[in-house]
Short mmCIF file of C-alpha atoms in Angstrom, two decimals:
data_model
loop_
_atom_site.label_atom_id
_atom_site.label_comp_id
_atom_site.label_asym_id
_atom_site.label_seq_id
_atom_site.Cartn_x
_atom_site.Cartn_y
_atom_site.Cartn_z
CA MET K 1 15.01 -3.26 16.99
CA SER K 2 18.08 -4.08 14.90
CA THR K 3 20.57 -1.23 15.13
CA ALA K 4 24.23 -0.83 14.37
CA THR K 5 26.65 0.68 16.88
CA ASN K 6 30.32 1.57 16.59
CA ASN K 7 30.77 -0.25 13.31
CA GLY K 8 31.72 2.68 11.11
CA ASN K 9 28.56 2.40 9.05
CA LYS K 10 27.03 5.46 7.44
CA LYS K 11 24.12 7.34 8.93
CA LEU K 12 20.66 8.32 7.76
CA LYS K 13 18.73 11.34 8.91
CA THR K 14 15.03 12.10 9.02
CA ILE K 15 13.55 15.54 8.34
CA ASN K 16 10.19 17.03 9.30
CA PRO K 17 8.68 18.03 5.93
CA ALA K 18 6.42 20.67 7.53
CA THR K 19 9.31 22.59 9.12
CA GLU K 20 12.39 21.25 7.29
CA GLU K 21 13.90 20.65 10.73
CA PHE K 22 16.13 17.70 11.62
CA LEU K 23 14.32 14.92 13.50
CA GLN K 24 16.73 12.08 14.19
CA GLU K 25 19.87 10.34 13.03
CA TYR K 26 20.21 6.56 12.72
CA THR K 27 23.19 4.31 12.19
CA ILE K 28 22.66 1.93 9.29
CA ILE K 29 22.84 -1.74 10.15
CA SER K 30 25.89 -3.67 8.96
CA LYS K 31 25.69 -6.67 6.63
CA GLU K 32 26.72 -8.93 9.48
CA GLN K 33 23.98 -7.63 11.74
CA LEU K 34 21.44 -7.98 8.96
CA LYS K 35 22.38 -11.60 8.47
CA GLU K 36 22.12 -12.17 12.22
CA ALA K 37 18.64 -10.65 12.21
CA VAL K 38 17.54 -12.98 9.41
CA LYS K 39 19.01 -15.95 11.24
CA LYS K 40 17.13 -14.91 14.38
CA SER K 41 13.91 -14.71 12.39
CA LYS K 42 14.53 -18.14 10.89
CA ASN K 43 15.02 -19.64 14.34
CA ALA K 44 11.89 -17.92 15.65
CA PHE K 45 9.90 -19.38 12.75
CA LEU K 46 10.43 -22.94 13.99
CA GLU K 47 8.29 -22.31 17.06
CA TRP K 48 6.03 -19.54 15.73
CA LYS K 49 4.57 -21.73 12.97
CA GLU K 50 3.39 -24.43 15.36
CA ASN K 51 0.30 -22.97 17.04
CA ILE K 52 -2.17 -20.77 15.19
CA ASP K 53 -4.29 -20.14 18.30
CA LYS K 54 -1.30 -18.67 20.12
CA ARG K 55 -0.53 -16.54 17.07
CA ALA K 56 -4.07 -15.14 17.17
CA ASP K 57 -3.67 -14.25 20.86
CA PHE K 58 -0.45 -12.38 20.09
CA LEU K 59 -2.13 -10.45 17.29
CA TYR K 60 -4.98 -9.42 19.59
CA ALA K 61 -2.41 -8.22 22.10
CA PHE K 62 -0.65 -6.21 19.39
CA ALA K 63 -3.89 -4.50 18.35
CA LYS K 64 -4.59 -3.55 21.95
CA GLU K 65 -1.12 -2.04 22.41
CA PHE K 66 -1.30 -0.22 19.07
CA ARG K 67 -4.60 1.42 19.96
CA LYS K 68 -3.39 2.30 23.43
CA ASN K 69 -0.49 4.25 21.93
CA LYS K 70 -2.51 5.74 19.07
CA GLU K 71 -1.73 9.40 19.73
CA ASN K 72 2.05 8.94 19.90
CA LEU K 73 2.05 6.63 16.89
CA ALA K 74 0.01 9.11 14.86
CA LYS K 75 2.27 11.98 15.83
CA THR K 76 5.30 9.98 14.67
CA ILE K 77 3.80 9.58 11.19
CA THR K 78 2.96 13.28 10.99
CA LEU K 79 6.42 14.39 12.06
CA GLU K 80 8.21 12.05 9.67
CA MET K 81 6.17 12.38 6.46
CA GLY K 82 3.68 15.18 7.01
CA LYS K 83 0.37 13.31 7.05
CA ALA K 84 -2.46 15.35 8.59
CA ILE K 85 -2.84 14.16 12.18
CA LYS K 86 -6.49 13.16 11.78
CA GLU K 87 -5.52 10.91 8.87
CA ALA K 88 -2.60 9.55 10.89
CA ARG K 89 -4.95 8.50 13.69
CA SER K 90 -7.16 6.74 11.15
CA GLU K 91 -4.13 4.85 9.85
CA VAL K 92 -3.34 3.56 13.34
CA GLU K 93 -6.94 2.46 13.85
CA LYS K 94 -7.03 0.69 10.50
CA CYS K 95 -3.89 -1.25 11.37
CA ALA K 96 -5.38 -2.42 14.66
CA TRP K 97 -8.63 -3.43 12.95
CA THR K 98 -6.76 -5.41 10.29
CA ILE K 99 -4.64 -7.23 12.84
CA GLU K 100 -7.84 -8.20 14.67
CA TYR K 101 -9.50 -9.23 11.41
CA TYR K 102 -6.78 -11.82 10.78
CA ALA K 103 -6.79 -12.94 14.39
CA ASP K 104 -10.55 -13.50 13.99
CA ASN K 105 -10.48 -15.18 10.59
CA GLY K 106 -6.97 -16.47 9.96
CA LYS K 107 -7.60 -19.97 11.26
CA ILE K 108 -10.55 -20.37 8.89
CA PHE K 109 -8.53 -18.97 5.97
CA ALA K 110 -5.68 -21.40 6.65
CA ASN K 111 -7.86 -24.50 6.94
CA GLY K 112 -6.99 -27.30 4.56
CA GLU K 113 -9.37 -28.28 1.79
CA VAL K 114 -10.65 -31.81 1.09
CA VAL K 115 -11.02 -32.72 -2.60
CA ASN K 116 -12.34 -35.81 -4.37
CA THR K 117 -9.78 -37.91 -6.26
CA ASP K 118 -9.13 -41.63 -6.75
CA ALA K 119 -7.33 -41.67 -3.37
CA ARG K 120 -9.09 -42.58 -0.15
CA LYS K 121 -8.43 -39.04 1.07
CA SER K 122 -7.01 -36.00 -0.68
CA ILE K 123 -6.35 -32.73 1.07
CA ILE K 124 -4.75 -29.42 0.22
CA THR K 125 -2.86 -27.82 3.09
CA PHE K 126 -1.46 -24.31 3.47
CA GLN K 127 1.85 -24.15 5.28
CA PRO K 128 3.96 -21.03 5.92
CA LEU K 129 7.05 -20.51 3.76
CA GLY K 130 9.35 -19.17 6.49
CA VAL K 131 10.86 -15.69 6.66
CA VAL K 132 9.35 -12.91 4.56
CA GLY K 133 11.68 -10.02 3.72
CA SER K 134 9.74 -6.81 3.15
CA ILE K 135 10.73 -3.46 1.66
CA MET K 136 8.08 -0.85 2.36
CA PRO K 137 7.49 2.84 1.46
CA TRP K 138 6.89 6.00 3.47
CA ASN K 139 3.41 7.14 2.44
CA PHE K 140 1.47 4.84 4.80
CA PRO K 141 4.33 3.72 7.04
CA TYR K 142 2.29 1.65 9.49
CA TRP K 143 -0.40 0.45 7.12
CA GLN K 144 1.95 -0.74 4.36
CA GLY K 145 3.79 -2.87 6.88
CA ILE K 146 0.76 -4.20 8.72
CA ARG K 147 -1.36 -5.07 5.70
CA PHE K 148 1.11 -7.70 4.54
CA ALA K 149 2.39 -8.59 8.01
CA ALA K 150 -1.00 -9.41 9.54
CA PRO K 151 -1.88 -12.29 7.17
CA SER K 152 1.74 -13.43 6.89
CA LEU K 153 2.20 -13.66 10.65
CA MET K 154 -1.17 -15.27 11.23
CA VAL K 155 -0.45 -18.07 8.77
CA GLY K 156 2.88 -18.72 10.54
CA ASN K 157 5.60 -16.78 8.74
CA THR K 158 8.07 -14.47 10.47
CA ILE K 159 9.06 -11.08 9.12
CA VAL K 160 12.08 -8.86 8.57
CA LEU K 161 11.00 -5.32 7.59
CA LYS K 162 13.07 -2.64 5.91
CA PRO K 163 11.01 0.53 6.21
CA ALA K 164 11.56 3.64 4.11
CA SER K 165 14.38 5.87 5.32
CA ALA K 166 12.03 8.85 5.66
CA THR K 167 9.79 7.00 8.14
CA MET K 168 12.34 4.95 10.02
CA GLN K 169 10.86 5.63 13.44
CA CYS K 170 7.46 4.38 12.31
CA GLY K 171 9.05 1.07 11.36
CA ILE K 172 10.79 0.90 14.71
CA GLU K 173 7.51 1.60 16.51
CA ILE K 174 5.89 -1.42 14.86
CA GLU K 175 8.58 -3.72 16.24
CA LYS K 176 8.36 -2.05 19.65
CA THR K 177 4.63 -2.76 19.72
CA PHE K 178 5.16 -6.43 18.91
CA ASP K 179 7.66 -6.56 21.77
CA LYS K 180 5.18 -4.93 24.16
CA ALA K 181 2.57 -7.46 23.07
CA GLY K 182 4.88 -10.26 24.17
CA VAL K 183 5.49 -11.62 20.67
CA PRO K 184 8.58 -13.88 20.75
CA HIS K 185 11.82 -12.17 19.77
CA GLY K 186 12.68 -12.57 16.12
CA VAL K 187 9.11 -12.98 14.88
CA PHE K 188 8.97 -9.37 13.65
CA GLN K 189 12.13 -7.32 13.23
CA THR K 190 12.72 -3.86 11.80
CA LEU K 191 16.03 -3.17 10.08
CA VAL K 192 17.53 0.30 10.28
CA GLY K 193 18.88 1.07 6.84
CA ASP K 194 18.44 2.77 3.51
CA SER K 195 18.23 1.27 0.03
CA SER K 196 21.84 0.09 0.29
CA ILE K 197 20.79 -2.87 2.49
CA ALA K 198 17.96 -4.07 0.22
CA GLU K 199 20.10 -6.34 -1.95
CA THR K 200 21.69 -7.97 1.07
CA LEU K 201 18.24 -8.60 2.54
CA ILE K 202 16.92 -10.16 -0.67
CA ASP K 203 20.06 -12.28 -1.12
CA SER K 204 20.09 -13.62 2.44
CA ASP K 205 19.82 -17.41 2.53
CA GLY K 206 17.27 -17.27 5.35
CA ILE K 207 14.82 -15.11 3.39
CA ASP K 208 12.19 -17.35 1.79
CA ALA K 209 9.98 -14.72 0.13
CA VAL K 210 10.07 -11.02 -0.69
CA THR K 211 7.35 -8.38 -0.75
CA PHE K 212 7.87 -4.87 -2.07
CA THR K 213 5.73 -1.76 -2.33
CA GLY K 214 7.09 1.20 -4.24
CA SER K 215 7.99 2.52 -7.65
CA VAL K 216 7.92 0.55 -10.90
CA PRO K 217 11.68 0.82 -11.67
CA VAL K 218 12.73 -0.31 -8.19
CA GLY K 219 10.04 -3.00 -8.14
CA ALA K 220 11.39 -4.45 -11.38
CA LYS K 221 14.87 -4.67 -9.84
CA VAL K 222 13.54 -6.27 -6.67
CA ALA K 223 11.61 -8.86 -8.68
CA GLN K 224 14.58 -9.63 -10.89
CA ARG K 225 16.88 -10.15 -7.94
CA ALA K 226 14.42 -12.16 -5.86
CA THR K 227 13.26 -14.43 -8.66
CA SER K 228 16.82 -15.06 -9.79
CA ARG K 229 17.21 -16.64 -6.35
CA LEU K 230 13.90 -18.50 -6.78
CA LYS K 231 12.13 -16.59 -4.03
CA LYS K 232 8.39 -15.97 -4.14
CA THR K 233 7.70 -12.27 -4.73
CA VAL K 234 4.72 -9.94 -4.41
CA LEU K 235 4.91 -6.46 -5.91
CA GLU K 236 2.53 -3.59 -5.21
CA LEU K 237 3.66 -0.76 -7.47
CA GLY K 238 2.28 2.50 -8.74
CA GLY K 239 -1.10 3.48 -10.05
CA SER K 240 -2.71 6.12 -12.22
CA ASP K 241 -6.25 5.37 -11.17
CA PRO K 242 -9.05 6.73 -13.36
CA PHE K 243 -12.02 8.50 -11.76
CA ILE K 244 -14.80 8.12 -14.33
CA VAL K 245 -17.76 10.50 -14.09
CA CYS K 246 -20.73 9.27 -16.14
CA GLU K 247 -23.41 11.64 -17.41
CA ASP K 248 -25.94 10.36 -14.86
CA ALA K 249 -23.65 10.69 -11.83
CA ASP K 250 -24.84 12.44 -8.69
CA ILE K 251 -22.63 15.52 -9.08
CA GLU K 252 -22.79 16.61 -5.45
CA LYS K 253 -21.59 13.22 -4.15
CA THR K 254 -19.19 12.72 -7.04
CA SER K 255 -17.43 16.05 -6.53
CA THR K 256 -17.07 15.31 -2.82
CA GLY K 257 -15.61 11.92 -3.74
CA ALA K 258 -13.22 13.58 -6.18
CA VAL K 259 -11.75 15.76 -3.43
CA LYS K 260 -11.34 12.77 -1.13
CA GLY K 261 -9.97 10.54 -3.88
CA ARG K 262 -7.33 12.95 -5.10
CA PHE K 263 -6.20 14.82 -2.00
CA ILE K 264 -6.18 12.20 0.77
CA ASN K 265 -2.66 11.90 2.20
CA CYS K 266 -1.77 15.00 0.13
CA GLY K 267 -2.32 12.91 -3.00
CA GLN K 268 0.53 10.60 -2.03
CA SER K 269 -1.24 7.27 -2.40
CA CYS K 270 -0.89 4.55 -5.00
CA ILE K 271 -4.69 4.23 -5.12
CA ALA K 272 -5.44 7.95 -5.16
CA SER K 273 -7.65 9.09 -8.03
CA LYS K 274 -5.14 10.47 -10.52
CA ARG K 275 -7.03 10.93 -13.81
CA PHE K 276 -10.48 12.53 -13.78
CA ILE K 277 -12.29 11.40 -16.92
CA VAL K 278 -15.56 13.29 -17.20
CA VAL K 279 -18.34 12.98 -19.77
CA LYS K 280 -18.78 16.33 -21.53
CA LYS K 281 -22.50 16.68 -20.79
CA ILE K 282 -21.94 17.21 -17.06
CA ALA K 283 -18.30 18.37 -17.12
CA ASN K 284 -18.88 22.05 -16.32
CA GLU K 285 -21.13 21.31 -13.34
CA PHE K 286 -18.71 18.70 -11.96
CA ILE K 287 -15.66 20.91 -12.44
CA GLU K 288 -17.28 23.89 -10.74
CA LYS K 289 -18.14 21.90 -7.62
CA PHE K 290 -14.80 20.06 -7.61
CA VAL K 291 -12.92 23.38 -7.65
CA GLN K 292 -15.15 24.95 -4.99
CA LYS K 293 -14.69 22.04 -2.59
CA THR K 294 -10.96 21.80 -3.25
CA GLU K 295 -10.48 25.48 -2.42
CA ARG K 296 -12.12 24.90 0.98
CA LEU K 297 -9.38 22.48 2.01
CA LYS K 298 -7.11 23.81 4.73
CA VAL K 299 -3.41 23.41 4.03
CA GLY K 300 -1.10 23.93 6.97
CA ASP K 301 0.43 22.49 10.13
CA PRO K 302 -0.26 18.75 9.89
CA LEU K 303 -0.30 18.45 13.69
CA SER K 304 -3.41 20.66 13.83
CA ASP K 305 -6.78 18.91 13.91
CA ASP K 306 -8.12 21.59 11.55
CA THR K 307 -5.65 20.78 8.78
CA ASP K 308 -6.83 18.78 5.77
CA ILE K 309 -3.56 18.68 3.83
CA GLY K 310 0.00 18.79 5.07
CA PRO K 311 3.24 18.99 3.09
CA VAL K 312 4.52 16.57 0.50
CA VAL K 313 7.22 14.29 1.83
CA ASN K 314 10.39 16.08 0.71
CA ALA K 315 11.92 18.83 -1.42
CA LYS K 316 12.28 16.53 -4.43
CA SER K 317 8.56 15.77 -4.39
CA LEU K 318 7.83 19.50 -4.21
CA GLU K 319 10.01 20.09 -7.26
CA ASN K 320 8.27 17.24 -9.07
CA MET K 321 4.87 18.86 -8.47
CA GLU K 322 6.06 22.22 -9.78
CA GLY K 323 7.64 20.59 -12.79
CA ILE K 324 4.65 18.48 -13.85
CA VAL K 325 2.22 21.40 -13.47
CA ASN K 326 4.40 23.79 -15.47
CA ARG K 327 4.95 21.28 -18.26
CA THR K 328 1.23 20.49 -18.43
CA LEU K 329 0.38 24.18 -18.74
CA LYS K 330 2.90 24.58 -21.55
CA GLU K 331 1.21 21.66 -23.31
CA GLY K 332 -2.06 23.59 -23.33
CA ALA K 333 -3.90 22.69 -20.13
CA GLU K 334 -5.70 25.34 -18.09
CA LEU K 335 -5.03 25.95 -14.40
CA LEU K 336 -8.23 26.22 -12.34
CA THR K 337 -6.80 26.43 -8.84
CA GLY K 338 -3.49 25.99 -7.01
CA GLY K 339 -0.43 25.24 -9.08
CA GLU K 340 2.30 26.57 -6.82
CA ARG K 341 4.26 25.93 -3.66
CA MET K 342 3.03 27.56 -0.46
CA LYS K 343 4.72 29.13 2.57
CA ASN K 344 8.37 29.99 3.01
CA LYS K 345 9.21 26.91 5.02
CA GLY K 346 8.08 23.33 4.58
CA TYR K 347 7.27 21.32 1.47
CA PHE K 348 3.74 22.60 0.92
CA PHE K 349 2.07 22.57 -2.49
CA ALA K 350 -1.37 24.02 -3.10
CA PRO K 351 -4.13 21.56 -4.08
CA THR K 352 -4.22 21.87 -7.84
CA ILE K 353 -6.81 21.22 -10.56
CA LEU K 354 -6.08 21.37 -14.29
CA LYS K 355 -8.58 21.06 -17.13
CA ASN K 356 -8.23 20.61 -20.89
CA VAL K 357 -5.79 17.79 -20.23
CA LEU K 358 -5.28 15.38 -23.12
CA PRO K 359 -4.78 11.62 -22.66
CA ASN K 360 -1.31 11.68 -24.21
CA MET K 361 0.07 14.34 -21.88
CA GLU K 362 2.71 13.34 -19.36
CA ILE K 363 0.38 14.08 -16.43
CA ALA K 364 -2.13 11.55 -17.80
CA GLN K 365 0.45 8.86 -18.52
CA GLU K 366 2.75 8.97 -15.49
CA GLU K 367 1.87 8.53 -11.83
CA VAL K 368 1.69 11.94 -10.14
CA PHE K 369 2.36 11.47 -6.44
CA GLY K 370 1.00 14.67 -4.99
CA PRO K 371 -2.00 17.04 -4.82
CA VAL K 372 -2.54 17.61 -8.54
CA ALA K 373 -5.76 16.63 -10.34
CA PRO K 374 -5.91 16.56 -14.18
CA ILE K 375 -9.35 16.60 -15.84
CA ILE K 376 -9.92 14.92 -19.21
CA THR K 377 -13.25 15.60 -20.92
CA VAL K 378 -14.75 12.88 -23.15
CA ASP K 379 -17.81 12.54 -25.36
CA ASP K 380 -19.29 9.44 -23.76
CA GLU K 381 -18.71 6.55 -21.40
CA LYS K 382 -17.30 4.32 -24.12
CA GLU K 383 -14.52 6.83 -24.70
CA ALA K 384 -14.06 7.19 -20.95
CA ILE K 385 -13.32 3.48 -20.54
CA ARG K 386 -11.01 3.47 -23.55
CA ILE K 387 -8.96 6.32 -22.12
CA ALA K 388 -9.03 4.82 -18.62
CA ASN K 389 -7.52 1.61 -19.99
CA ASP K 390 -4.94 3.44 -22.10
CA SER K 391 -2.39 3.32 -19.30
CA LYS K 392 0.59 1.22 -18.34
CA PHE K 393 -0.92 1.05 -14.84
CA GLY K 394 -3.85 -1.04 -13.64
CA LEU K 395 -4.26 -0.73 -9.89
CA GLY K 396 -7.68 0.75 -9.11
CA ALA K 397 -10.53 2.61 -10.76
CA SER K 398 -13.65 4.36 -9.54
CA ILE K 399 -16.84 4.79 -11.57
CA TRP K 400 -19.60 7.24 -10.69
CA THR K 401 -23.10 6.55 -12.01
CA GLN K 402 -26.60 6.03 -10.63
CA ASP K 403 -27.19 3.09 -12.99
CA LEU K 404 -25.73 0.06 -11.20
CA ASP K 405 -26.30 -2.26 -14.17
CA LYS K 406 -24.18 0.07 -16.26
CA ALA K 407 -21.68 0.25 -13.42
CA GLU K 408 -21.23 -3.52 -13.45
CA ARG K 409 -20.77 -3.52 -17.20
CA LEU K 410 -18.16 -0.75 -17.10
CA SER K 411 -16.44 -2.39 -14.12
CA SER K 412 -15.96 -5.60 -16.11
CA MET K 413 -14.30 -3.55 -18.88
CA ALA K 414 -11.86 -1.72 -16.59
CA GLN K 415 -8.30 -3.08 -16.75
CA SER K 416 -7.49 -2.90 -13.06
CA GLY K 417 -7.19 -5.05 -9.98
CA MET K 418 -9.90 -3.13 -8.13
CA VAL K 419 -12.99 -1.15 -9.09
CA THR K 420 -15.21 0.88 -6.78
CA VAL K 421 -18.57 2.33 -7.83
CA ASN K 422 -19.80 5.58 -6.28
CA ASN K 423 -16.94 5.70 -3.81
CA VAL K 424 -13.18 6.06 -3.93
CA VAL K 425 -10.85 3.08 -4.01
CA VAL K 426 -9.67 2.09 -0.54
CA SER K 427 -7.86 -0.92 0.84
CA ASP K 428 -9.87 -3.23 3.06
CA PRO K 429 -8.69 -6.42 4.81
CA ARG K 430 -11.87 -8.19 3.67
CA VAL K 431 -11.09 -7.92 -0.06
CA PRO K 432 -7.91 -8.53 -2.07
CA PHE K 433 -5.64 -5.61 -2.92
CA GLY K 434 -3.37 -5.44 -5.96
CA GLY K 435 -3.13 -4.62 -9.63
CA VAL K 436 -2.24 -5.66 -13.14
CA LYS K 437 0.15 -4.36 -15.80
CA ASN K 438 2.85 -2.10 -14.31
CA SER K 439 0.97 -1.90 -11.04
CA GLY K 440 2.52 -5.20 -9.98
CA PHE K 441 1.46 -8.77 -9.30
CA GLY K 442 0.24 -10.84 -6.41
CA ARG K 443 -2.32 -9.78 -3.84
CA GLU K 444 -2.37 -8.42 -0.33
CA LEU K 445 -5.24 -8.61 2.18
CA SER K 446 -8.20 -11.01 2.36
CA ARG K 447 -7.63 -14.77 2.25
CA PHE K 448 -5.81 -14.33 -1.05
CA GLY K 449 -3.18 -12.16 0.64
CA MET K 450 -2.63 -14.80 3.29
CA LEU K 451 -2.15 -17.52 0.68
CA GLU K 452 0.56 -15.59 -1.20
CA PHE K 453 3.23 -16.72 1.24
CA VAL K 454 2.33 -20.35 1.86
CA ASN K 455 3.30 -23.71 0.47
CA ILE K 456 0.11 -25.04 -1.10
CA LYS K 457 0.71 -28.72 -0.45
CA SER K 458 -1.29 -31.55 -2.00
CA VAL K 459 -1.58 -34.74 0.08
CA ARG K 460 -3.23 -37.94 -1.24
CA LEU K 461 -3.65 -41.04 0.91
CA TYR K 462 -4.22 -44.46 -0.74
CA ASP K 463 -5.12 -47.77 0.87
CA GLN K 464 -2.96 -49.63 -1.63
CA LEU K 465 -0.75 -49.08 -4.63
CA ILE K 466 -2.72 -48.34 -7.75
CA PHE K 467 -0.99 -48.90 -11.10
CA GLU K 468 -2.17 -46.63 -13.82
CA HIS K 469 -0.84 -45.12 -16.98
CA HIS K 470 -0.30 -41.45 -16.48
CA VAL K 471 1.61 -38.44 -17.68
CA GLU K 472 3.33 -35.93 -15.48
#
């Protein structure tokens, strides 16, 4: 763990969003210590990149340690950002599975490719770039770090992580687990710091690539700074994912999916369902079941196994939820359930459903990062797709229909990086993750995620010099 001591640097504090109580204070790393950490990572890269079989063994060891400490790791997430403990445990398990997935498959993914050219032999090789600097958010504090780290480490890169200030201990726990797994020092380091250290991290000479997950405005600044220094960049930004309910959808399953899609992680997910676009013919039936199932959700102490929804992450997020709901109601929408903060202490907001939402309303145009579901009613599926695509975002989309031929046709029309039919959008190490438009560029996960941070090198071997006329 990279920490600063006795250097006069400012502090950052973490707060439990369920109780509003102080958790811990950290001293922000100095610029000099940050540069030393990057240098350490660069030195570690020289050996780490040499043996992919050893890297796989280290990843297996990490997964074992992560699972062994699952309960403490899950509790740390819940205390820092309010995730329901049962969801926190699932996040830990998913991280371990993904690490193992790359340990299992990374060597195959990184294999060179032989191609036919006029040379005796032509191959394409995939070689690690070096040190990846990462700036990650708070909403899935382990998963966001692991889903890019697993493929990056397996292919031979080393990593310097700046976690979100709100979930600093989660970031520290990742590095601790790598240490317990025996991973060489410097291969994975967590920096203690807030947004003030991001520019120094990006600018560091030893950083060869940058990955960022977060908001559109900050992502644009990260990309501008990184690319101005000619560093490869991957951005995973916001989403306003449409949840399209066709007239032939199974309403029972679809309404259950709607609750899961909107309210998982208290609605604080980039791939949460954020716009419910429902064909008029079945709208009343869908809405009735959606409201009924939403009102059964238990909001409360996120450390309780009975709790479905904990608090939003901080007071600002709570104010944002109140503000967007009140403005939407003034614009003419109708409140069906929720719509207000709960409890005297903690940042709790009731799961909320609004109907009579119009596509041009703020709630349908901006990403709403919390437990608020707007419903837009449309005449037919053609209008549903048009409205779904009328967004500056393009991360995920889910389509609900019993006609799979129609589902494929609508999926091809959706302007998004991911489409799921008859289920909610989820990340999965076996398939690429990422979006288009303001949702970012580049991909995480799958083989494509591994190949984001490699040098794709072409090698051609000739027996003798061949003279030919050619253009560059």
